[in-house]
Coordinates of C-alpha atoms in Angstrom, one line a residue:
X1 CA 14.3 105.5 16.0
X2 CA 10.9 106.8 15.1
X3 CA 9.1 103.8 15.6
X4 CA 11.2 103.0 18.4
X5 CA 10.3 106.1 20.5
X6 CA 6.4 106.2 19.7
X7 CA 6.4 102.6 20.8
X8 CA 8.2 103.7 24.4
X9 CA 5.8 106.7 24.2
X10 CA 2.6 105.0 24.4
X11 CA 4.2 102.7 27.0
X12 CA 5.8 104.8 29.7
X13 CA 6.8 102.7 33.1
X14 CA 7.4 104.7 36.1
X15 CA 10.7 105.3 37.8
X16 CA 11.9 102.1 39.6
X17 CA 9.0 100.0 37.7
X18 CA 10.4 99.6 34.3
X19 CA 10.4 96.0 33.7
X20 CA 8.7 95.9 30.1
X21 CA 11.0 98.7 28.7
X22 CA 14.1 97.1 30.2
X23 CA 12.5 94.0 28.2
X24 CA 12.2 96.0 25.2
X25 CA 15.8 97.2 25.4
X26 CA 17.6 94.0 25.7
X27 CA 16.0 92.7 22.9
X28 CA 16.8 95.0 20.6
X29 CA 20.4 94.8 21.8
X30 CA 20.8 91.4 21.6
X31 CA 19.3 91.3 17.9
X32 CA 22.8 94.0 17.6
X33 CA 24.7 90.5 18.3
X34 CA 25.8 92.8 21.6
X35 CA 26.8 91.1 25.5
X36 CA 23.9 91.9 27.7
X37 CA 23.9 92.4 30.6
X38 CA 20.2 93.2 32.6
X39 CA 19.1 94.2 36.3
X40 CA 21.9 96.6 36.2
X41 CA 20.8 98.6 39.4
X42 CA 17.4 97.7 39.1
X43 CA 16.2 97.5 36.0
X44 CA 19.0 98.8 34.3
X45 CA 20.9 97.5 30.8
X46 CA 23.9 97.1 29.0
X47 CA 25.3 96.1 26.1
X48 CA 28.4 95.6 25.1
X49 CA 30.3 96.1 22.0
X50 CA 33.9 94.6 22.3
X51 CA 35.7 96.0 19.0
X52 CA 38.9 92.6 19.6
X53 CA 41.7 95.5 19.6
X54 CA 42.8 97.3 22.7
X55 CA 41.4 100.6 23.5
X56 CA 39.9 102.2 26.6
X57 CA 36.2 101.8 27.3
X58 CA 33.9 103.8 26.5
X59 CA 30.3 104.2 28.0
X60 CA 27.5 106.3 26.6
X61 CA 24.0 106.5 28.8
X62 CA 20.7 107.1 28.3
X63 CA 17.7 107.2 31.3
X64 CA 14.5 105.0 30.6
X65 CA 11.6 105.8 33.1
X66 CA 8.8 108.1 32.4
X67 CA 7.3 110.9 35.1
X68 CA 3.5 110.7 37.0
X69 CA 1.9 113.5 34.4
X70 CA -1.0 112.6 32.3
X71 CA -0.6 113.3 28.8
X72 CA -2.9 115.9 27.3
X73 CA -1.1 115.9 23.6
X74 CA -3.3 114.7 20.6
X75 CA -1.3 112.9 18.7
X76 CA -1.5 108.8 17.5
X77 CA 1.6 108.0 19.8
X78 CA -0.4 109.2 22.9
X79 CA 0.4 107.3 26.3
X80 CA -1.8 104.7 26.8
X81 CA -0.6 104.2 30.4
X82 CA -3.3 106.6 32.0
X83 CA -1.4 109.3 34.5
X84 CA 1.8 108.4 33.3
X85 CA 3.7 109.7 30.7
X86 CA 7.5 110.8 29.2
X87 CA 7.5 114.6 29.7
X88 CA 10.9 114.7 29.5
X89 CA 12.1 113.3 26.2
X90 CA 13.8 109.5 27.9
X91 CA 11.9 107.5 25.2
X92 CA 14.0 109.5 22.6
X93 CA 17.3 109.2 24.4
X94 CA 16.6 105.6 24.6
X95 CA 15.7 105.4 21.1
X96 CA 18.4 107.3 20.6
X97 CA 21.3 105.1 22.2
X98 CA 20.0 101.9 20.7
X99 CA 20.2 103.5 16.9
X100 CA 23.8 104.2 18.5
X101 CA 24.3 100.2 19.6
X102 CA 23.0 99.2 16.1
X103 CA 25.3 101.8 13.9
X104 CA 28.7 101.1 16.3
X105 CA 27.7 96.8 15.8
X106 CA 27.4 97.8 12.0
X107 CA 30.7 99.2 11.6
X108 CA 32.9 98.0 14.1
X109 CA 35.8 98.0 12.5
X110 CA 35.6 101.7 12.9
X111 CA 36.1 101.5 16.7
X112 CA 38.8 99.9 19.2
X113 CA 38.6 99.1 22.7
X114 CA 34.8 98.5 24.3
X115 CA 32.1 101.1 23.8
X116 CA 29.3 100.4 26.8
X117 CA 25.7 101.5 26.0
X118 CA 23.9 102.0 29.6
X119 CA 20.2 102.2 29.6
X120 CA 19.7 103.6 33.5
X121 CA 16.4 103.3 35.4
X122 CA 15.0 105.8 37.2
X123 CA 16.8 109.3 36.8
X124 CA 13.3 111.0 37.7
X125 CA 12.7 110.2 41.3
X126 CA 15.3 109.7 44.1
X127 CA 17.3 108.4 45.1
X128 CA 18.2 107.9 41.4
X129 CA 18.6 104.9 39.7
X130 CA 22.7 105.6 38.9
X131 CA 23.6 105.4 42.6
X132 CA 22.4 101.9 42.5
X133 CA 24.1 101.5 38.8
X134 CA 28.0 102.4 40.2
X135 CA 27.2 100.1 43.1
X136 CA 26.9 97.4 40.8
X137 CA 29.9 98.1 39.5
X138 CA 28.8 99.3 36.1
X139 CA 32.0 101.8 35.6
X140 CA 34.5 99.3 36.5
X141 CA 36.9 99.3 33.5
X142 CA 35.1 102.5 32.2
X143 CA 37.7 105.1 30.9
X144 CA 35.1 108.0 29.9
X145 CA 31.3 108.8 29.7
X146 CA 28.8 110.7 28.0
X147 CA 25.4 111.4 28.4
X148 CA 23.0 113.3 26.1
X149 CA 19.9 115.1 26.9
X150 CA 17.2 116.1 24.2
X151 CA 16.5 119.6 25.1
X152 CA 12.9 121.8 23.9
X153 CA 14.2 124.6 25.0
X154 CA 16.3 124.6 22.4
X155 CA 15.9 124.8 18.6
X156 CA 16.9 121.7 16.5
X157 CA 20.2 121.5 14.9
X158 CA 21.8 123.3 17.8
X159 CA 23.9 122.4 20.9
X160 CA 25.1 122.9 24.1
X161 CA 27.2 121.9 26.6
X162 CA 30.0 123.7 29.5
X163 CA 33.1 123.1 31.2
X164 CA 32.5 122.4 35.0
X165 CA 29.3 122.8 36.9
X166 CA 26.5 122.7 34.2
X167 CA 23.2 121.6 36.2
X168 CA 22.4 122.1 40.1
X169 CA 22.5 119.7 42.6
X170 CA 18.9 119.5 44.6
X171 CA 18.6 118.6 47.9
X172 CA 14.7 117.9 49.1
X173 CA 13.7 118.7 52.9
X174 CA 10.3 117.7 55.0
X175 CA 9.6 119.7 58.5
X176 CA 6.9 119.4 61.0
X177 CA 6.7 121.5 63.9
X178 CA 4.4 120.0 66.5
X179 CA 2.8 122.0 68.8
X180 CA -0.5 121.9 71.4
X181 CA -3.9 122.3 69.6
X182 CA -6.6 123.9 71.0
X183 CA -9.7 126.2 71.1
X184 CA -8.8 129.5 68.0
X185 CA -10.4 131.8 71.1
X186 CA -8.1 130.3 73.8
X187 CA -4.4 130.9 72.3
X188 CA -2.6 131.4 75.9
X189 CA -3.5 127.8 76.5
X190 CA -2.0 126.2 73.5
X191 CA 1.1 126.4 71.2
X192 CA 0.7 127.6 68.1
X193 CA 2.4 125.7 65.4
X194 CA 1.0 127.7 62.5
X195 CA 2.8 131.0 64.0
X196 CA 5.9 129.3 64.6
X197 CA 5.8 128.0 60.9
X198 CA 5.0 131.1 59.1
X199 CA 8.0 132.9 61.3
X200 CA 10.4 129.4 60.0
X201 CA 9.2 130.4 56.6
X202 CA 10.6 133.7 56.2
X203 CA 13.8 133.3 58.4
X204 CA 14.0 130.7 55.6
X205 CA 14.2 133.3 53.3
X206 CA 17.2 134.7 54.8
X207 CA 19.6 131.7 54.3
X208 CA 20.2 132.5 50.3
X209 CA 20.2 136.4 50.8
X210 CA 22.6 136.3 53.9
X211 CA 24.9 133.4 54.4
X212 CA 25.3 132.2 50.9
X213 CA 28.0 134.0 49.1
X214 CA 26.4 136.2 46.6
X215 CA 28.8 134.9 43.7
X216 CA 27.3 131.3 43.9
X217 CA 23.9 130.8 43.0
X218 CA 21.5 128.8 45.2
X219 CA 17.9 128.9 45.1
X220 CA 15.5 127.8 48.3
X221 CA 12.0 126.7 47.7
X222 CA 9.2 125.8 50.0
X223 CA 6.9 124.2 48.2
X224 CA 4.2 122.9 50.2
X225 CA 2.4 123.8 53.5
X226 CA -0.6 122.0 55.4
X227 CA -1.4 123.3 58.5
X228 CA -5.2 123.3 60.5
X229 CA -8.6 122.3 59.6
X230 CA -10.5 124.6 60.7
X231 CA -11.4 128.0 61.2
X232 CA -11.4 128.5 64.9
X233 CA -9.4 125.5 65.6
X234 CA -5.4 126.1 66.5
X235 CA -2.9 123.7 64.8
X236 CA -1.1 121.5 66.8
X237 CA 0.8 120.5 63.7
X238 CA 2.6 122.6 60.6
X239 CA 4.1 121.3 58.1
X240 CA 6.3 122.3 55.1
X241 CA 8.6 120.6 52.3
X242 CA 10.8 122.8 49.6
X243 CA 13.7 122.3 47.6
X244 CA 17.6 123.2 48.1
X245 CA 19.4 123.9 44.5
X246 CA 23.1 124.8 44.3
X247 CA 26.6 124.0 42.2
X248 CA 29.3 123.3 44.7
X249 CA 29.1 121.5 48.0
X250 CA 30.3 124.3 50.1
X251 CA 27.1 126.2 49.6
X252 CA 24.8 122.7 49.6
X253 CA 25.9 122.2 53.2
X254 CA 25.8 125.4 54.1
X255 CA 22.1 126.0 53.4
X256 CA 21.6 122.5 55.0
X257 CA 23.1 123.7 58.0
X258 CA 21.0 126.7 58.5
X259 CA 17.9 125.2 57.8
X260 CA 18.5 122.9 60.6
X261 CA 19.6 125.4 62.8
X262 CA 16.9 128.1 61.8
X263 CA 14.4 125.0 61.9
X264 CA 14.8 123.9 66.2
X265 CA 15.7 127.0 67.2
X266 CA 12.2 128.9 65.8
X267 CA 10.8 126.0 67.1
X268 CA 12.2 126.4 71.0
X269 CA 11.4 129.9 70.5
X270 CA 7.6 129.1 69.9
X271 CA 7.6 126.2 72.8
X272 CA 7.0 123.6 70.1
X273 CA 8.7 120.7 68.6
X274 CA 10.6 120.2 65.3
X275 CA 11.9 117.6 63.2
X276 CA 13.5 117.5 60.3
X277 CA 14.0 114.7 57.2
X278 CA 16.7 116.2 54.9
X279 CA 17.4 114.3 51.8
X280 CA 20.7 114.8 50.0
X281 CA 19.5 114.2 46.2
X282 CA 21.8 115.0 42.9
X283 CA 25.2 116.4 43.1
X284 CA 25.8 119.5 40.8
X285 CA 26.8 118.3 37.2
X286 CA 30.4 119.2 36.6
X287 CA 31.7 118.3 33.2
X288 CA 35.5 117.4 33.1
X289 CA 37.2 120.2 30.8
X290 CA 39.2 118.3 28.4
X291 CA 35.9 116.2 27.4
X292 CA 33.9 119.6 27.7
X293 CA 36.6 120.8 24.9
X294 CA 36.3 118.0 23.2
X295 CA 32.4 118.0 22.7
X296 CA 33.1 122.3 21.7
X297 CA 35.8 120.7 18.7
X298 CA 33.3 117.7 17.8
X299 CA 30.4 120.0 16.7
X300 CA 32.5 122.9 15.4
X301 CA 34.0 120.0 12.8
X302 CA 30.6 117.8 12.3
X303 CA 27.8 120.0 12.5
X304 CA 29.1 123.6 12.6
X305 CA 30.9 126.2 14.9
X306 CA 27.8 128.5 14.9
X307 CA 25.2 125.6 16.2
X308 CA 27.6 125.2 19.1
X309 CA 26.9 127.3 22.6
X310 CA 27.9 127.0 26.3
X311 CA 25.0 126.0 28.3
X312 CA 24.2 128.6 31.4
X313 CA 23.7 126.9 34.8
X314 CA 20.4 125.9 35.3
X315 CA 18.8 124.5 38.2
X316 CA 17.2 121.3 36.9
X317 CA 19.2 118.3 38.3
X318 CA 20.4 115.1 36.9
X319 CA 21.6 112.0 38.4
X320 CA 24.0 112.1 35.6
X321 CA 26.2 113.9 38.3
X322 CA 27.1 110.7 40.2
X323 CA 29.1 109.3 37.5
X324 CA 31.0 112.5 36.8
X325 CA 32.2 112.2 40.3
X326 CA 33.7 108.7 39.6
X327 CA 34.8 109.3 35.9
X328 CA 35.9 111.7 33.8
X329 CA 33.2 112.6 31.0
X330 CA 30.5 115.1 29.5
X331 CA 26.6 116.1 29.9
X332 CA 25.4 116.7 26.3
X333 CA 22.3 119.1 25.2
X334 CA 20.9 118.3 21.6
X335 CA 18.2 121.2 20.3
X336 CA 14.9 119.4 20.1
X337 CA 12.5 122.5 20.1
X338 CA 10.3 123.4 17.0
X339 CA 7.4 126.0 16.9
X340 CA 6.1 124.5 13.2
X341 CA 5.8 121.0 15.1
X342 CA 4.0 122.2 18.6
X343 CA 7.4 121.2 20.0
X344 CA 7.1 124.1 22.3
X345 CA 6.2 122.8 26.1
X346 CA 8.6 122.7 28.7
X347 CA 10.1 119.5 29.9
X348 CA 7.9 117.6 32.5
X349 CA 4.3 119.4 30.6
X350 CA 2.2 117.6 30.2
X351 CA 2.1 118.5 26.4
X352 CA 5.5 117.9 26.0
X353 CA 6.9 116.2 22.9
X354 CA 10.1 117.2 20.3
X355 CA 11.2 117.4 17.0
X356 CA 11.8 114.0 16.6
X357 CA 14.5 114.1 14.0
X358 CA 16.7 115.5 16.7
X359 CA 17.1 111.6 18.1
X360 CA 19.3 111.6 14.6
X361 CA 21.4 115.1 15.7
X362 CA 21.8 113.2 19.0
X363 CA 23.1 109.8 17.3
X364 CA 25.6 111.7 15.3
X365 CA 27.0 113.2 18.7
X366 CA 27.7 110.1 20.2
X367 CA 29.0 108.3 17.2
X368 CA 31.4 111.6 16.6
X369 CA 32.8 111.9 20.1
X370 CA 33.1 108.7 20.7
X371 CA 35.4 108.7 17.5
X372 CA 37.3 111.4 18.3
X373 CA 38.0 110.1 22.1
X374 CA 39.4 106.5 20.3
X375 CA 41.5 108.7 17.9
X376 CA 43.3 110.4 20.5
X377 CA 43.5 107.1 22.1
X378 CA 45.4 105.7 19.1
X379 CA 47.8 108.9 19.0
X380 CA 48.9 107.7 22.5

């Protein structure tokens, strides 16, 4: 898994461009003796393990692509790939799922039924690559899923997971308010878009603090602004683009709503013009509860009750979501922080890296629940 990971990590392909890693996979997989299957939603990949006894089917995922951050670590497995590296720890949950393929194909007389290993493209960037991995029909047949995440924030040998909405949904928005330019010492004969913007942004600031209900986060960020070039010059054009997070879809469309409402009515007020490109990202990640149980039982029997905890919300998203809204299934985290190995950087720093032995806590996981979903299977 070690050598596998350093390999992806000095080789990192951008969302939507990872043709040499999805290369990479289905060899491996197909050295397993597994069905593949490639250009699964782009450049997506499955194998297939078929076990010749009934049973459900069971899929286990891991995301491939890599983010647009140079890598400042110094280490021997440095990205070569210049401005492009994984700050987010995909090379080891693709390293990870293929040391899974290769176990399960070992020893498949310990499994029934059909155990799916899906390798999904682009998780970093939306759309997100599993939209286009469901439309292809990838769950079809698919009983169950899980998905792990290596996690930096926490300490190795420890994990995490919840029953029902885990990670936020995110939501991205772009606004330009056009106005009339003109001369910074002639105001009356121009519209302003700069004043009409900076009133849009704190009315913006309202929409959380006033018509969300205080006992469901949400957070609203603007996170850019370009307005004017000049010093005496007025702006004929202002614009802005933030960030909507929130865990149920009452609250997502009611933010949405407001900012469109907020957005052309400011803009009428100031005698300018608005318009507005909202782009519905992630859903919230909500965790089925019997599978969120059975994750809690899996690592209080395998690993220990005490290395088990349930994950807060957070407002990172994860395209993970969409197939939790088609099937039941769980969202993993496996500790892969460690102080003694610099494994101390948030995700998407760009001095990121982990304890790499926790590829091996994460392997266990899958093999474990993935056991104990087939057991219960043969009860029935």
């Amino acid at each position: 898994m070690i050598e596998w990971r350093r390999h992806l990590h000095q080789h990192p392909e951008l969302s939507f461009q990872e043709s040499e890693t999805s290369k990479f996979i289905a060899e491996h997989l197909g050295s397993f003796g597994l069905e593949v299957v490639t250009n699964v939603g782009g450049h997506g990949v499955i194998g297939i393990l078929r076990s010749g006894r009934p049973g459900p089917v069971v899929m286990l995922r891991a995301d491939i692509d890599a983010l647009p951050i140079q890598d400042e670590k110094s280490v021997p497995y440095k990205s070569q790939v210049d401005g492009v590296m994984h700050a987010c720890g995909h090379d080891g949950h693709t390293s990870t799922l293929l040391a899974t393929a290769g176990y399960m194909s070992e020893h498949i007389d310990e499994f029934i039924g059909e155990i799916r290993f899906l390798f999904q493209p682009a998780e970093e960037l939306l759309p997100g690559g599993a939209v286009k991995v469901i439309a292809s029909g990838a769950l079809e047949e698919v009983d169950v899923i899980y998905g792990i995440h290596l996690w930096s924030p926490m300490p190795v040998r420890t994990y995490a997971s919840t029953s029902g909405a885990m990670m936020a949904g995110a939501d991205d928005f772009y606004i330009e308010l056009k106005g009339k330019g003109g001369h910074g010492g002639v105001p009356h004969a121009s519209i302003d878009s700069i004043v009409a913007g900076s009133a849009l942004v704190l009315q913006m600031q309202s929409i959380v603090s006033r018509s969300v209900d205080p006992l469901k986060p949400a957070v609203l960020t603007i996170g850019t602004i370009q307005a004017g070039a000049a010093q005496n010059v007025i702006a004929e054009t202002y614009k802005i683009s933030g960030t909507v997070r929130t865990f149920d879809e009452e609250t997502r469309y009611i933010i949405k709503e407001r900012i469109h409402t907020l957005t052309n009515q400011i803009a009428a007020a100031y005698g300018a013009e608005a318009e507005i490109k909202y782009l519905m990202g992630y859903p919230p990640v909500i965790n089925d509860e019997k599978e969120a149980e059975r994750f809690f039982k899996v690592v209080s029997e395998e690993f220990g009750a005490e290395r088990a905890s349930v994950s807060p919300k957070m407002m990172p998203a994860e395209d993970f979501a969409y197939y939790l809204k088609e099937k039941p299934g769980c969202f993993m985290f496996v500790g892969a922080g460690n102080e003694q190995l610099d494994a101390v950087y948030p995700h998407h720093h760009p001095r990121f890296d982990f304890d790499e032995s926790a590829m091996l806590d994460a392997m266990k996981l899958f093999i474990q629940i993935t056991k104990d979903y087939l057991k219960e299977y043969d009860r029935t």
